[in-house]
Short mmCIF file of C-alpha atoms in Angstrom, two decimals:
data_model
loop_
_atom_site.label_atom_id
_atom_site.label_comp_id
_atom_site.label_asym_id
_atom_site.label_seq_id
_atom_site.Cartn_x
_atom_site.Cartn_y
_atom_site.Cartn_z
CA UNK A 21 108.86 144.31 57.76
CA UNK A 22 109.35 147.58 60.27
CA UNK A 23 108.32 150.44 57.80
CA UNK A 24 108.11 152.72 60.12
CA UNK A 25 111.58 151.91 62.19
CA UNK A 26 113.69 152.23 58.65
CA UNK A 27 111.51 155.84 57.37
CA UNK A 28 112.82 156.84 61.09
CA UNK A 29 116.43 156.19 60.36
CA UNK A 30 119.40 158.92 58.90
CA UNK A 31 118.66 159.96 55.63
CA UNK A 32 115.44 161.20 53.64
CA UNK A 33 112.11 159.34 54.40
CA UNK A 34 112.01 158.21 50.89
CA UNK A 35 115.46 156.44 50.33
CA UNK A 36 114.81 155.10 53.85
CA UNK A 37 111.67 153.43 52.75
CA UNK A 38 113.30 152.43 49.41
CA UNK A 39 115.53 150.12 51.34
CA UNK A 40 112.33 148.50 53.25
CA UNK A 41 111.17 147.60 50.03
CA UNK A 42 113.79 145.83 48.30
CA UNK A 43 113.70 141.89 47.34
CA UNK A 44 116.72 140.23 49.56
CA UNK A 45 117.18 138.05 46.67
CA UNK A 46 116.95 140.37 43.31
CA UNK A 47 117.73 143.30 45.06
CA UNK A 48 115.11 145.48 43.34
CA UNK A 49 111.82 146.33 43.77
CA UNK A 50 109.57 143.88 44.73
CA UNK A 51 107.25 142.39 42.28
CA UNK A 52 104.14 140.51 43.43
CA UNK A 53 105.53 140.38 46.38
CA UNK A 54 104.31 137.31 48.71
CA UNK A 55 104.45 136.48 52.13
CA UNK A 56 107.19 134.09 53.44
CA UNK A 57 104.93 132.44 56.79
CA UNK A 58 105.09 131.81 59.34
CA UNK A 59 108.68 134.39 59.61
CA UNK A 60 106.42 137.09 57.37
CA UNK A 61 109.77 138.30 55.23
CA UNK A 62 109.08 139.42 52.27
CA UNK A 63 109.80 138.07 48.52
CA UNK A 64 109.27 138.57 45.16
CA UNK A 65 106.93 135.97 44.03
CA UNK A 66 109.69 134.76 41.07
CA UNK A 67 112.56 135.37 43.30
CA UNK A 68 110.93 132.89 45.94
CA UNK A 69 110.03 130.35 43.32
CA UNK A 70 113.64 130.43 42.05
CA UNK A 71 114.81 129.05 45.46
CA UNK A 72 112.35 127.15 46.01
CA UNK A 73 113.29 125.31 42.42
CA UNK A 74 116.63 125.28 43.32
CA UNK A 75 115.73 123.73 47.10
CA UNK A 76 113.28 121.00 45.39
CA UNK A 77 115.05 120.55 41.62
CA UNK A 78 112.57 117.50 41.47
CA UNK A 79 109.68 119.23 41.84
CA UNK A 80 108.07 120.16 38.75
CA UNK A 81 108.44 116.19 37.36
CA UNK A 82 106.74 115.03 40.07
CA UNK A 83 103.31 115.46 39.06
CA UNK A 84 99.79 117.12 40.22
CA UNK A 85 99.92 114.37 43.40
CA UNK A 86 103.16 115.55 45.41
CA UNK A 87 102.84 116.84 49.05
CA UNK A 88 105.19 120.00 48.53
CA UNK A 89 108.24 121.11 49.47
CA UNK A 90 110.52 123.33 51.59
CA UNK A 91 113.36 126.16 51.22
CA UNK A 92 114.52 128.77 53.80
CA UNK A 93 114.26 131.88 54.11
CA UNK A 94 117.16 133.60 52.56
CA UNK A 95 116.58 136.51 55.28
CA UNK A 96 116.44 134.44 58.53
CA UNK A 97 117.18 131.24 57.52
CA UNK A 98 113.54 129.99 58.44
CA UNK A 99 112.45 126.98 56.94
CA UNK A 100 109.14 127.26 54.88
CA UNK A 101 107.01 124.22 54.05
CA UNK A 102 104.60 124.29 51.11
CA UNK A 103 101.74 122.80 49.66
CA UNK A 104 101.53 120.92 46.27
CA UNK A 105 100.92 124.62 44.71
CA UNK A 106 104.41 125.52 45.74
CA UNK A 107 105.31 129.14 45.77
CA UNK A 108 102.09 129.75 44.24
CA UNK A 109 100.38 128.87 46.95
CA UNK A 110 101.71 131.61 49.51
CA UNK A 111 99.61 134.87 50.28
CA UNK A 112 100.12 138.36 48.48
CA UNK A 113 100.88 140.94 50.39
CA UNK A 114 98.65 143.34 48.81
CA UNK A 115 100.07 145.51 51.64
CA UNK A 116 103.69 145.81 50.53
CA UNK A 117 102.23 146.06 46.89
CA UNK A 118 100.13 149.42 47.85
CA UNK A 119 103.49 150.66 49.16
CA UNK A 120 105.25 150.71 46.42
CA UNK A 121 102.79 151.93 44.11
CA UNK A 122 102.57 154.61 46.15
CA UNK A 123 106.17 155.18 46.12
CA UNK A 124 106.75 154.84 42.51
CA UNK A 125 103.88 157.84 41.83
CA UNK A 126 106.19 159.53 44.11
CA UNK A 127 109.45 159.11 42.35
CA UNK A 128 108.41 159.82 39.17
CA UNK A 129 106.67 163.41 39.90
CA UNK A 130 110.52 164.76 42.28
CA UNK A 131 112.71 166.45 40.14
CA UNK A 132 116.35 164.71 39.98
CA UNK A 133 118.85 166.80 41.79
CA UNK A 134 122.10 167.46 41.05
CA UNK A 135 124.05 165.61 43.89
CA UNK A 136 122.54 162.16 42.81
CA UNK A 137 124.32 161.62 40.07
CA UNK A 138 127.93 160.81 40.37
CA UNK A 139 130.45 163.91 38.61
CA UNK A 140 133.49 163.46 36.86
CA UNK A 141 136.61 164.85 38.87
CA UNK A 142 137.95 166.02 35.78
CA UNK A 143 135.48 167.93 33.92
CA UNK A 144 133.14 168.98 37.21
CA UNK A 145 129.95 170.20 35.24
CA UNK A 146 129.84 166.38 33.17
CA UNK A 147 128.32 163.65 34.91
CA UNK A 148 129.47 160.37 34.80
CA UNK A 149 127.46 158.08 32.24
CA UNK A 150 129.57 155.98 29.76
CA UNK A 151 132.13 152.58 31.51
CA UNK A 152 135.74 152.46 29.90
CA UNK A 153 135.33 148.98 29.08
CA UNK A 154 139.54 148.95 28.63
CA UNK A 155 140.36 150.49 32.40
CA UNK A 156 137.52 148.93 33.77
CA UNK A 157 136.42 152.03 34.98
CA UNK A 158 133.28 154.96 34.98
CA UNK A 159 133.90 157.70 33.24
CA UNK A 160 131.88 161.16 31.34
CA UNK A 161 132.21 161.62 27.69
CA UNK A 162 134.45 164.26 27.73
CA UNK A 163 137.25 162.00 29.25
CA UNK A 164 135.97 159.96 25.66
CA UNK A 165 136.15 162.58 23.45
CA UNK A 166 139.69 164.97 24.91
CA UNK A 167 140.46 163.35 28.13
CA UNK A 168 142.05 159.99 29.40
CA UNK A 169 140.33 157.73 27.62
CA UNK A 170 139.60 159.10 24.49
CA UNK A 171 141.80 156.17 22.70
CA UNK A 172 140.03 153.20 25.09
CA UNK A 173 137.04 151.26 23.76
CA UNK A 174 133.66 152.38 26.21
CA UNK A 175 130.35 151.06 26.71
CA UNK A 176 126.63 152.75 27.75
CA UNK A 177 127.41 153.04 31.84
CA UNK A 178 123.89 151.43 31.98
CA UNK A 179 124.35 148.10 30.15
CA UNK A 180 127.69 147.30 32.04
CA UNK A 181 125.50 148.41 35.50
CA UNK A 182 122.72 146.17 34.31
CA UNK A 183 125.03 143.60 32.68
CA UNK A 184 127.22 142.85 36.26
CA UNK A 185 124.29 143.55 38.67
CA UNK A 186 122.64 140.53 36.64
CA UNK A 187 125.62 138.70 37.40
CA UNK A 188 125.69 139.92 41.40
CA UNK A 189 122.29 138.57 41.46
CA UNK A 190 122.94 135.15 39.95
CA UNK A 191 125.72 134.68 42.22
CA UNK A 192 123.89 135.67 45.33
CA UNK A 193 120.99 133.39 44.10
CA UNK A 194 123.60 130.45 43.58
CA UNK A 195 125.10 130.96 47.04
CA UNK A 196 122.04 131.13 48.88
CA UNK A 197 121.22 127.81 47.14
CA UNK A 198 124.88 126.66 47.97
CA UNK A 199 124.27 127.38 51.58
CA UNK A 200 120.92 125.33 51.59
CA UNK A 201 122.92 122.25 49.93
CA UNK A 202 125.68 122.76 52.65
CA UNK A 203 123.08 123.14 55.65
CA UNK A 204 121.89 119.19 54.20
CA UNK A 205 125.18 117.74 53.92
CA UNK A 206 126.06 118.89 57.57
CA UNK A 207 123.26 117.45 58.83
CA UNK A 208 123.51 114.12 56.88
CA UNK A 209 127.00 114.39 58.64
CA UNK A 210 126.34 114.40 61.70
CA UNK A 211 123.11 112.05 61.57
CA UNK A 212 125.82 109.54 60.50
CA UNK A 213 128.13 110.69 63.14
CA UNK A 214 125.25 110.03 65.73
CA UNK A 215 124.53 106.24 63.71
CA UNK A 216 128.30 105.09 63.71
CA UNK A 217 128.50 105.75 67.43
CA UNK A 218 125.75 103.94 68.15
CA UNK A 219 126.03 101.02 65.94
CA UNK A 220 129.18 101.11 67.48
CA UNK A 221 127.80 100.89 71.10
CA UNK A 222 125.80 98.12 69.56
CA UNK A 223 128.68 96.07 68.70
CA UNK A 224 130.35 96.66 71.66
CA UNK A 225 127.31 94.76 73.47
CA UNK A 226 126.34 91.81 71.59
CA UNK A 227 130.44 91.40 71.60
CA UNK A 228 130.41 91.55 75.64
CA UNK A 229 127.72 89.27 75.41
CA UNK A 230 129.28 86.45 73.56
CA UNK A 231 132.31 86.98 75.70
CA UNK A 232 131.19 86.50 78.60
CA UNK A 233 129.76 83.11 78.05
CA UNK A 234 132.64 81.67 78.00
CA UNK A 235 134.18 83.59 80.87
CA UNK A 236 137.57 84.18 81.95
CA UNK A 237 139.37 82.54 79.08
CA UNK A 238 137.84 84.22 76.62
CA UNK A 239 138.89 88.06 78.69
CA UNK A 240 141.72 88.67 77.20
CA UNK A 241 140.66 88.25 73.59
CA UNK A 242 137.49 90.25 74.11
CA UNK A 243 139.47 93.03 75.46
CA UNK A 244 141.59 92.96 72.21
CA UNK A 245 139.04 93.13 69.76
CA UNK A 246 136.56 95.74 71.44
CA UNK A 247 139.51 98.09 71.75
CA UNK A 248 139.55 97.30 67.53
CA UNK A 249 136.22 98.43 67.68
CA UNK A 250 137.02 101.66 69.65
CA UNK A 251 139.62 101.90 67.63
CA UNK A 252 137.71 101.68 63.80
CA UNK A 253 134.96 104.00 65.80
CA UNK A 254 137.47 106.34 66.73
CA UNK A 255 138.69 107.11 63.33
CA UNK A 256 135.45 106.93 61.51
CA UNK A 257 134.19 109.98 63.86
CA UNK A 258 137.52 111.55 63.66
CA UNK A 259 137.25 111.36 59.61
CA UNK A 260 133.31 112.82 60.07
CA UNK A 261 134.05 115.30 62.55
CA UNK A 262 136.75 116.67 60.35
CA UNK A 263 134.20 116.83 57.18
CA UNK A 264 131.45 118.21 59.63
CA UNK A 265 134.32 121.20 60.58
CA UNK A 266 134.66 121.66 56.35
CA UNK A 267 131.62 122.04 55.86
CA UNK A 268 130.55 124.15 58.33
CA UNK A 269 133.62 126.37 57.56
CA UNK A 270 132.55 126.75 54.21
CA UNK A 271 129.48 127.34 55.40
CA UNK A 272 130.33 130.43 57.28
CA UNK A 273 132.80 131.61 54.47
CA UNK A 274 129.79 131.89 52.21
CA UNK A 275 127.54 133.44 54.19
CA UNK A 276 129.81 136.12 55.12
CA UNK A 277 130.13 136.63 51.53
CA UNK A 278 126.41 136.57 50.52
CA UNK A 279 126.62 139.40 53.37
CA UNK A 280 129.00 140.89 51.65
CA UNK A 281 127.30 140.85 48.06
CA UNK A 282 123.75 142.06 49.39
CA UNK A 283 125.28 144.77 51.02
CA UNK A 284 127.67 145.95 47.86
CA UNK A 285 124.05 145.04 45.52
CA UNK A 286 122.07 147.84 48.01
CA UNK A 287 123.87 150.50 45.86
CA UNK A 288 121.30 152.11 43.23
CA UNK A 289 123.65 154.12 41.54
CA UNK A 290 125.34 152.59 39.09
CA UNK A 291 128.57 154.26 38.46
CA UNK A 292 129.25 154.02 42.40
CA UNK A 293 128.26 150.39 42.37
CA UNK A 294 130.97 149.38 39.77
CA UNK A 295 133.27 151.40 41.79
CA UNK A 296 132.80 149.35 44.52
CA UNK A 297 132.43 145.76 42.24
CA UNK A 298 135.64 145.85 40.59
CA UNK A 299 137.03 144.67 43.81
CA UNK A 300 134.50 142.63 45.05
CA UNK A 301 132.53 140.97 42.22
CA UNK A 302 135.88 138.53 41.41
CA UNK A 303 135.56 137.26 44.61
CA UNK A 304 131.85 136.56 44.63
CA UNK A 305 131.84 135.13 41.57
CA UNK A 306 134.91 133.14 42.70
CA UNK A 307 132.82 131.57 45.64
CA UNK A 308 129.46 131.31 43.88
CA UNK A 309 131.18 128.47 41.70
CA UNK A 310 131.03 126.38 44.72
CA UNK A 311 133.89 124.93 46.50
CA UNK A 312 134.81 121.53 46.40
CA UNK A 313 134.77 119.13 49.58
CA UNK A 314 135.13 115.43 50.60
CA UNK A 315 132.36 113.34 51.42
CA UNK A 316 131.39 109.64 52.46
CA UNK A 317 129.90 106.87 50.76
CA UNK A 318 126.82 105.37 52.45
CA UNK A 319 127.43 103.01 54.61
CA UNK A 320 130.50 104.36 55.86
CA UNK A 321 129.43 104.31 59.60
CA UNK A 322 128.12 100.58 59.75
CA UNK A 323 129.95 98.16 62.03
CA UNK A 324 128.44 95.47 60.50
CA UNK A 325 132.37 93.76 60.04
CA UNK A 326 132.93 94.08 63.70
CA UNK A 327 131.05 90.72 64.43
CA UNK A 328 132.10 87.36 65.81
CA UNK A 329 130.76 83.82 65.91
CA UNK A 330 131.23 81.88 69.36
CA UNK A 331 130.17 78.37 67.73
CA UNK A 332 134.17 77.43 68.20
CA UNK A 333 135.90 74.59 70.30
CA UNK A 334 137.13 76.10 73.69
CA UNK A 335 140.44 75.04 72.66
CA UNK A 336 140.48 77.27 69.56
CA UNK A 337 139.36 80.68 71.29
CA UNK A 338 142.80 82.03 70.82
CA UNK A 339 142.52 82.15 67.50
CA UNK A 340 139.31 83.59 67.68
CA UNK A 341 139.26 86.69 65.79
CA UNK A 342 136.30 89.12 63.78
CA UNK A 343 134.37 87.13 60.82
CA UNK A 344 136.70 86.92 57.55
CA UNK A 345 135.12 89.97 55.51
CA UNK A 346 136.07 91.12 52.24
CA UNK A 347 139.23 93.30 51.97
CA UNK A 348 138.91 96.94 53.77
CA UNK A 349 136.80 99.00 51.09
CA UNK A 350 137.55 102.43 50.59
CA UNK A 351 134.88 104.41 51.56
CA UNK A 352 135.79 107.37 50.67
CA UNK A 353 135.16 107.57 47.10
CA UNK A 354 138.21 110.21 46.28
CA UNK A 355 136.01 112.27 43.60
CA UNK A 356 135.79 115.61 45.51
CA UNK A 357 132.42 117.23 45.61
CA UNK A 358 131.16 120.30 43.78
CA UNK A 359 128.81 122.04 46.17
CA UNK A 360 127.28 124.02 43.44
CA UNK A 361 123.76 122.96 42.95
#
C-alpha cells in the first residue's frame, strides 16, 4: 500500500491517508489488519476470513489434518494459498496497525468544522441528522417539527446510515464471493471444452483406424459417420462456448458493479451516502442475489457413444453403423443455476 503516493494526492493529508487505510471488503477501518502475500494488499483479519469461508465452505469440518485452502484477493484478484491455520496463519501488519493508531489520536483531538457536515437547504443554520423513513430521504429536525415532513414517520440518520451500509457490505461481500464461484465454473467450462475436443480427436482416430482395415469399401461409410462425430463435437462446443460467453458476461456485469458499490461505500458521511444509495443500492442488492445460468451435467463432453465394432461380415458393412446406445440423454439438466454461494 503507497502511503505516501495517496497523502500526495488533492485534498487534506489526513482524508487522503484515511482512504489508504480502508478494508476493500468492510469498507472501514482496518482491524487487525493482515497481510495478503505474496500481492501484500491489505485486509482486515475477519474480513479476509469471511472470504476465505465463503471460498472453502468445507473448511472448518474438515478437521486439524487438512492442507489449507485458497481465495483471491478481492483487490487484484491474486490467488492466496494457505496453510491448515487458514487466515490465521497470515502475518500482521503491525505496520498498517501503528498507522492508524496514530491517525485515530489525531482525529479525535481536530475540532469538527462546519463544512463537514451536510446542511439543510431549507433551514441553512440546521444540519442534517434525522432520515424521513416515508420519502426515503435526509432531512434536519426542523423540516420534522414545521417543515416538509413534519407529518412523515423519521428515523435517527445514523441507524438508517449504519443499517444500509451493513447491507452495502453484505452485498459487496456476496458478490466478491459470486465472482470467485463464477471464475470456477468458467474454468470447469472450458477444461471440458478442451476434453470434448480431444476425446473427440480421439474418436476420430481409433474410427480411421478400424476403417481403414477394410479399405476402400468401407470409405464411404467412414466418411459418414466421422462427419457425425464432427457434427455431435460441433454442437457440444457450440452449447459450451455459449455457457463460457454467459458466464463470463456475468462475470464482467458483476464486477463492474462491485466497482460500483466500493466506490459509492468510500463515502463517510452518511447523509451524502444515502443520497447517493437510493439509486444505487436496488441495483446492488438486485445483483448480489446472484443470477441464474445454465450449466452441464458431467459427462457431457464424452464421446464414449461414438464407437464402432469391425467384427462384421464384409458383406454387412453397409449397414454398419455406431454401437446401439441407450436413447440420447439430456444432458442438460434444465434446473437453472443460482450463482449465489
Amino acid at each position: 500500500m503507497d502511503l505516501q503516493a495517496g497523502i500526495l494526492q488533492d485534498g487534506s493529508p489526513m482524508e487522503s491517508l484515511e482512504k489508504q487505510l480502508i478494508c476493500p471488503i468492510c469498507l472501514e477501518m482496518f482491524s487487525k489488519p493482515v497481510v495478503i502475500l505474496p500481492c501484500q494488499h491489505n485486509l482486515c483479519r475477519k474480513c479476509a476470513n469471511d472470504v476465505f469461508q465463503a471460498s472453502n465452505p468445507y473448511w472448518q469440518s474438515r478437521g486439524s489434518l487438512i492442507s489449507g485452502g485458497r481465495f483471491r484477493c478481492p483487490s487484484c484478484r491474486h490467488e492466496v494459498l494457505l496453510d491448515r491455520h487458514g487466515v490465521y496463519g497470515l502475518q500482521r501488519n503491525l505496520l498498517v496497525g501503528n498507522i492508524i493508531d496514530i491517525y485515530k489520536q489525531e482525529c479525535s483531538s481536530r475540532p469538527l468544522k462546519k463544512g463537514e457536515h451536510p446542511m439543510c437547504k431549507e433551514h441553512e443554520d440546521e444540519r442534517i441528522n434525522i432520515y424521513c423513513v416515508t420519502c426515503e430521504v435526509p432531512t434536519c429536525s426542523m423540516c420534522k417539527v414545521f417543515g416538509a415532513h413534519k407529518d412523515c414517520e423519521v428515523a435517527p440518520l445514523q441507524s438508517v446510515f449504519q443499517g444500509q451500509k451493513t447491507e452495502l457490505n453484505n452485498c459487496i461481500s456476496m458478490l466478491v464471493a459470486g465472482n470467485d464461484r463464477i471464475q470456477t465454473i468458467i474454468s470447469q467450462l472450458e477444461d471440458s471444452c478442451q476434453s470434448t475436443e480431444e476425446n473427440s480427436e480421439a474418436a476420430k482416430r481409433e474410427l480411421c483406424a478400424r476403417f481403414d482395415a477394410l479399405a476402400a469399401v468401407l470409405e464411404e461409410k467412414k466418411a459418414e459417420l466421422l462427419q457425425r462425430i464432427s457434427q455431435e463435437q460441433a454442437d457440444k462446443t457450440a452449447f459450451i462456448q455459449s455457457l463460457i460467453c454467459q458466464y463470463k458476461e456475468q462475470l464482467e456485469k458483476s464486477s463492474r458493479l462491485v466497482e460500483t458499490a466500493i466506490q459509492a461505500a468510500e463515502e463517510t458521511g452518511g447523509a451524502a451516502f444515502l443520497m447517493i444509495s437510493v439509486l444505487s443500492l436496488p441495483r446492488i442488492v438486485e445483483a448480489s442475489k446472484g443470477a441464474r445460468l445454465d450449466k452441464i451435467e458431467p459427462g457431457y463432453e464424452s464421446m464414449d457413444a461414438f464407437s464402432v465394432s469391425l467384427e462384421h461380415l464384409t458383406e454387412a458393412v453397409h449397414a454398419l453403423d455406431f454401437d446401439p446406445a441407450e436413447e440420447d440423454e439430456e444432458y442438460f439438466d434444465g434446473e437453472e443455476e443460482d450463482v449465489e454461494e
